[in-house]
């Protein structure tokens, strides 16, 4: 089975993508290759950061690999937190503080519409490919549910009244930004 490196230190992402991708490829993460160096994410865009992560690691390990960058874009906040989603409330990357700050910043806003955007950058046999997935929805008034990770407790996808954190992993995987981007990645892998 072909080995494909998923450039992430977020074990939740690995778990989600492994469920979607199945045993089509042997997916390994940064932990599996003992990667301990911080990878810069400094381009200012989600797509740019995805490529930056892929380039940084590919230059060292030289194996087929992909990275993924995700941002939550809130329309009433001009697309924030966007590329800063992980560090919205500071470099300590606390999911709780990030959600608290977002709810506070939306306190007097009528429009709570938002979207998660995932961009995957794949380095495959010396070529770079991009896959993008978007999940539209809105920000809840309060946290709801405990499943998932990150901002899941405050994101309600379109056509649902439950947050991502109240859905089962299987339900989230049918409609999520990441699942849509991964579906395109899988389609591509089927063609090579
Ligand atoms: P890597 O860069 O190592 O992949 P990370 O957790 O730093 O992991 P991102 O920069 O893509 O990943 O994270 C952006 C933020 O968005 C971070 O706060 C995540 O918790 C959050 N996030 C990403 N995917 C999410 C999802 O499906 N549901 C809720 N929050 C999510």
mmCIF file of C-alpha atoms in Angstrom, residues 15-176:
data_model
loop_
_atom_site.group_PDB
_atom_site.id
_atom_site.type_symbol
_atom_site.label_atom_id
_atom_site.label_comp_id
_atom_site.label_asym_id
_atom_site.label_seq_id
_atom_site.Cartn_x
_atom_site.Cartn_y
_atom_site.Cartn_z
ATOM 1 C CA UNK A 15 -8.423 10.509 12.906
ATOM 2 C CA UNK A 16 -11.071 12.268 10.786
ATOM 3 C CA UNK A 17 -9.186 11.849 7.535
ATOM 4 C CA UNK A 18 -8.289 8.194 8.230
ATOM 5 C CA UNK A 19 -11.996 7.459 8.650
ATOM 6 C CA UNK A 20 -12.779 9.103 5.319
ATOM 7 C CA UNK A 21 -9.824 7.806 3.315
ATOM 8 C CA UNK A 22 -10.098 4.204 4.579
ATOM 9 C CA UNK A 23 -7.295 1.805 3.652
ATOM 10 C CA UNK A 24 -6.744 3.186 0.167
ATOM 11 C CA UNK A 25 -3.370 4.546 1.306
ATOM 12 C CA UNK A 26 -1.114 4.054 4.313
ATOM 13 C CA UNK A 27 -1.572 7.439 5.967
ATOM 14 C CA UNK A 28 1.201 8.503 8.333
ATOM 15 C CA UNK A 29 1.415 11.679 10.399
ATOM 16 C CA UNK A 30 4.284 13.879 11.559
ATOM 17 C CA UNK A 31 4.525 11.905 14.800
ATOM 18 C CA UNK A 32 5.152 8.713 12.815
ATOM 19 C CA UNK A 33 8.225 10.236 11.174
ATOM 20 C CA UNK A 34 9.457 11.826 14.438
ATOM 21 C CA UNK A 35 9.115 15.348 13.058
ATOM 22 C CA UNK A 36 9.595 17.792 15.919
ATOM 23 C CA UNK A 37 10.382 21.074 14.194
ATOM 24 C CA UNK A 38 7.859 23.907 14.183
ATOM 25 C CA UNK A 39 6.487 24.512 10.665
ATOM 26 C CA UNK A 40 5.938 28.169 9.750
ATOM 27 C CA UNK A 41 2.435 29.334 8.791
ATOM 28 C CA UNK A 42 3.197 32.915 7.848
ATOM 29 C CA UNK A 43 1.786 33.578 4.368
ATOM 30 C CA UNK A 44 -1.407 35.308 5.518
ATOM 31 C CA UNK A 45 -3.746 33.054 3.560
ATOM 32 C CA UNK A 46 -5.209 29.606 4.155
ATOM 33 C CA UNK A 47 -4.064 28.339 0.757
ATOM 34 C CA UNK A 48 -0.627 29.913 1.167
ATOM 35 C CA UNK A 49 -0.165 28.315 4.573
ATOM 36 C CA UNK A 50 -1.216 24.915 3.257
ATOM 37 C CA UNK A 51 1.445 25.159 0.542
ATOM 38 C CA UNK A 52 4.038 26.516 2.982
ATOM 39 C CA UNK A 53 3.550 23.526 5.280
ATOM 40 C CA UNK A 54 3.762 21.078 2.357
ATOM 41 C CA UNK A 55 6.867 22.730 0.873
ATOM 42 C CA UNK A 56 8.668 22.923 4.224
ATOM 43 C CA UNK A 57 8.275 19.237 4.970
ATOM 44 C CA UNK A 58 8.682 18.002 1.392
ATOM 45 C CA UNK A 59 12.039 19.812 1.130
ATOM 46 C CA UNK A 60 13.308 17.710 4.048
ATOM 47 C CA UNK A 61 11.646 14.315 3.653
ATOM 48 C CA UNK A 62 11.076 14.245 -0.124
ATOM 49 C CA UNK A 63 8.115 11.874 0.060
ATOM 50 C CA UNK A 64 4.616 12.288 -1.334
ATOM 51 C CA UNK A 65 2.747 14.307 1.244
ATOM 52 C CA UNK A 66 -0.104 16.689 1.825
ATOM 53 C CA UNK A 67 -0.927 19.382 4.297
ATOM 54 C CA UNK A 68 -4.228 20.864 5.207
ATOM 55 C CA UNK A 69 -5.113 24.288 6.514
ATOM 56 C CA UNK A 70 -8.514 25.189 7.836
ATOM 57 C CA UNK A 71 -10.026 28.531 8.747
ATOM 58 C CA UNK A 72 -13.359 29.683 10.085
ATOM 59 C CA UNK A 73 -14.644 32.750 8.223
ATOM 60 C CA UNK A 74 -17.352 34.837 9.882
ATOM 61 C CA UNK A 75 -19.056 37.277 7.548
ATOM 62 C CA UNK A 76 -20.001 39.937 10.125
ATOM 63 C CA UNK A 77 -16.330 40.030 11.134
ATOM 64 C CA UNK A 78 -15.053 40.524 7.582
ATOM 65 C CA UNK A 79 -13.863 36.929 7.326
ATOM 66 C CA UNK A 80 -12.125 36.760 10.723
ATOM 67 C CA UNK A 81 -10.728 34.688 12.351
ATOM 68 C CA UNK A 82 -9.845 33.230 8.905
ATOM 69 C CA UNK A 83 -6.167 32.476 8.600
ATOM 70 C CA UNK A 84 -5.769 33.208 12.344
ATOM 71 C CA UNK A 85 -8.384 30.673 13.430
ATOM 72 C CA UNK A 86 -5.968 28.600 15.560
ATOM 73 C CA UNK A 87 -4.549 31.638 17.369
ATOM 74 C CA UNK A 88 -7.608 33.919 17.470
ATOM 75 C CA UNK A 89 -7.363 34.457 21.236
ATOM 76 C CA UNK A 90 -3.573 34.183 21.363
ATOM 77 C CA UNK A 91 -0.598 31.984 20.659
ATOM 78 C CA UNK A 92 -1.540 29.527 23.399
ATOM 79 C CA UNK A 93 -4.082 28.068 20.920
ATOM 80 C CA UNK A 94 -6.861 27.438 23.429
ATOM 81 C CA UNK A 95 -10.053 26.210 21.778
ATOM 82 C CA UNK A 96 -12.081 27.464 24.725
ATOM 83 C CA UNK A 97 -10.568 30.958 24.651
ATOM 84 C CA UNK A 98 -10.977 31.105 20.866
ATOM 85 C CA UNK A 99 -14.687 30.227 21.093
ATOM 86 C CA UNK A 100 -15.268 32.635 23.987
ATOM 87 C CA UNK A 101 -13.686 35.488 22.050
ATOM 88 C CA UNK A 102 -15.673 34.746 18.909
ATOM 89 C CA UNK A 103 -18.977 34.638 20.826
ATOM 90 C CA UNK A 104 -18.069 37.921 22.517
ATOM 91 C CA UNK A 105 -17.207 39.603 19.213
ATOM 92 C CA UNK A 106 -20.549 38.499 17.779
ATOM 93 C CA UNK A 107 -22.629 39.634 20.781
ATOM 94 C CA UNK A 108 -24.448 42.450 18.981
ATOM 95 C CA UNK A 109 -24.343 41.094 15.460
ATOM 96 C CA UNK A 110 -27.505 39.970 13.700
ATOM 97 C CA UNK A 111 -25.708 38.144 10.910
ATOM 98 C CA UNK A 112 -23.993 35.099 12.394
ATOM 99 C CA UNK A 113 -23.321 33.349 9.102
ATOM 100 C CA UNK A 114 -19.961 31.663 8.780
ATOM 101 C CA UNK A 115 -18.088 29.020 6.860
ATOM 102 C CA UNK A 116 -15.263 26.604 7.447
ATOM 103 C CA UNK A 117 -12.782 26.463 4.614
ATOM 104 C CA UNK A 118 -10.207 23.700 4.161
ATOM 105 C CA UNK A 119 -7.443 23.784 1.599
ATOM 106 C CA UNK A 120 -5.325 20.697 1.002
ATOM 107 C CA UNK A 121 -1.946 21.102 -0.723
ATOM 108 C CA UNK A 122 -0.683 17.794 -2.115
ATOM 109 C CA UNK A 123 2.896 17.261 -3.275
ATOM 110 C CA UNK A 124 2.710 14.226 -5.520
ATOM 111 C CA UNK A 125 5.521 13.078 -7.779
ATOM 112 C CA UNK A 126 7.013 16.582 -7.976
ATOM 113 C CA UNK A 127 3.730 18.337 -8.716
ATOM 114 C CA UNK A 128 1.509 20.381 -6.434
ATOM 115 C CA UNK A 129 -2.270 19.987 -6.406
ATOM 116 C CA UNK A 130 -4.895 21.870 -4.383
ATOM 117 C CA UNK A 131 -8.279 20.696 -3.127
ATOM 118 C CA UNK A 132 -10.755 22.968 -1.355
ATOM 119 C CA UNK A 133 -13.833 22.231 0.732
ATOM 120 C CA UNK A 134 -16.329 24.626 2.290
ATOM 121 C CA UNK A 135 -19.015 24.009 4.911
ATOM 122 C CA UNK A 136 -21.527 26.833 5.287
ATOM 123 C CA UNK A 137 -23.463 27.521 8.462
ATOM 124 C CA UNK A 138 -23.718 29.955 11.341
ATOM 125 C CA UNK A 139 -22.298 30.589 14.778
ATOM 126 C CA UNK A 140 -24.498 29.421 17.665
ATOM 127 C CA UNK A 141 -25.411 31.713 20.577
ATOM 128 C CA UNK A 142 -23.748 29.314 23.020
ATOM 129 C CA UNK A 143 -21.612 26.186 22.965
ATOM 130 C CA UNK A 144 -23.553 23.021 22.237
ATOM 131 C CA UNK A 145 -22.188 19.469 22.378
ATOM 132 C CA UNK A 146 -18.868 17.904 23.228
ATOM 133 C CA UNK A 147 -17.916 15.804 20.194
ATOM 134 C CA UNK A 148 -15.445 16.881 17.521
ATOM 135 C CA UNK A 149 -12.781 19.479 18.245
ATOM 136 C CA UNK A 150 -11.825 23.115 17.805
ATOM 137 C CA UNK A 151 -14.814 25.378 17.128
ATOM 138 C CA UNK A 152 -17.247 22.483 16.578
ATOM 139 C CA UNK A 153 -19.424 23.326 19.639
ATOM 140 C CA UNK A 154 -20.359 26.747 18.207
ATOM 141 C CA UNK A 155 -20.731 25.926 14.493
ATOM 142 C CA UNK A 156 -24.176 24.952 13.207
ATOM 143 C CA UNK A 157 -24.031 23.699 9.609
ATOM 144 C CA UNK A 158 -26.736 24.774 7.126
ATOM 145 C CA UNK A 159 -29.905 22.649 7.244
ATOM 146 C CA UNK A 160 -29.134 21.494 10.808
ATOM 147 C CA UNK A 161 -30.172 22.785 14.219
ATOM 148 C CA UNK A 162 -27.362 20.878 15.919
ATOM 149 C CA UNK A 163 -23.732 21.967 16.133
ATOM 150 C CA UNK A 164 -20.881 19.942 14.626
ATOM 151 C CA UNK A 165 -20.081 18.891 18.212
ATOM 152 C CA UNK A 166 -23.552 17.324 18.546
ATOM 153 C CA UNK A 167 -23.259 15.287 15.354
ATOM 154 C CA UNK A 168 -21.647 11.854 15.258
ATOM 155 C CA UNK A 169 -18.243 11.720 13.526
ATOM 156 C CA UNK A 170 -19.975 9.927 10.619
ATOM 157 C CA UNK A 171 -22.543 12.729 10.277
ATOM 158 C CA UNK A 172 -19.887 15.446 10.409
ATOM 159 C CA UNK A 173 -17.822 13.546 7.836
ATOM 160 C CA UNK A 174 -20.684 13.628 5.357
ATOM 161 C CA UNK A 175 -20.918 17.405 5.254
ATOM 162 C CA UNK A 176 -17.720 18.909 6.582
#
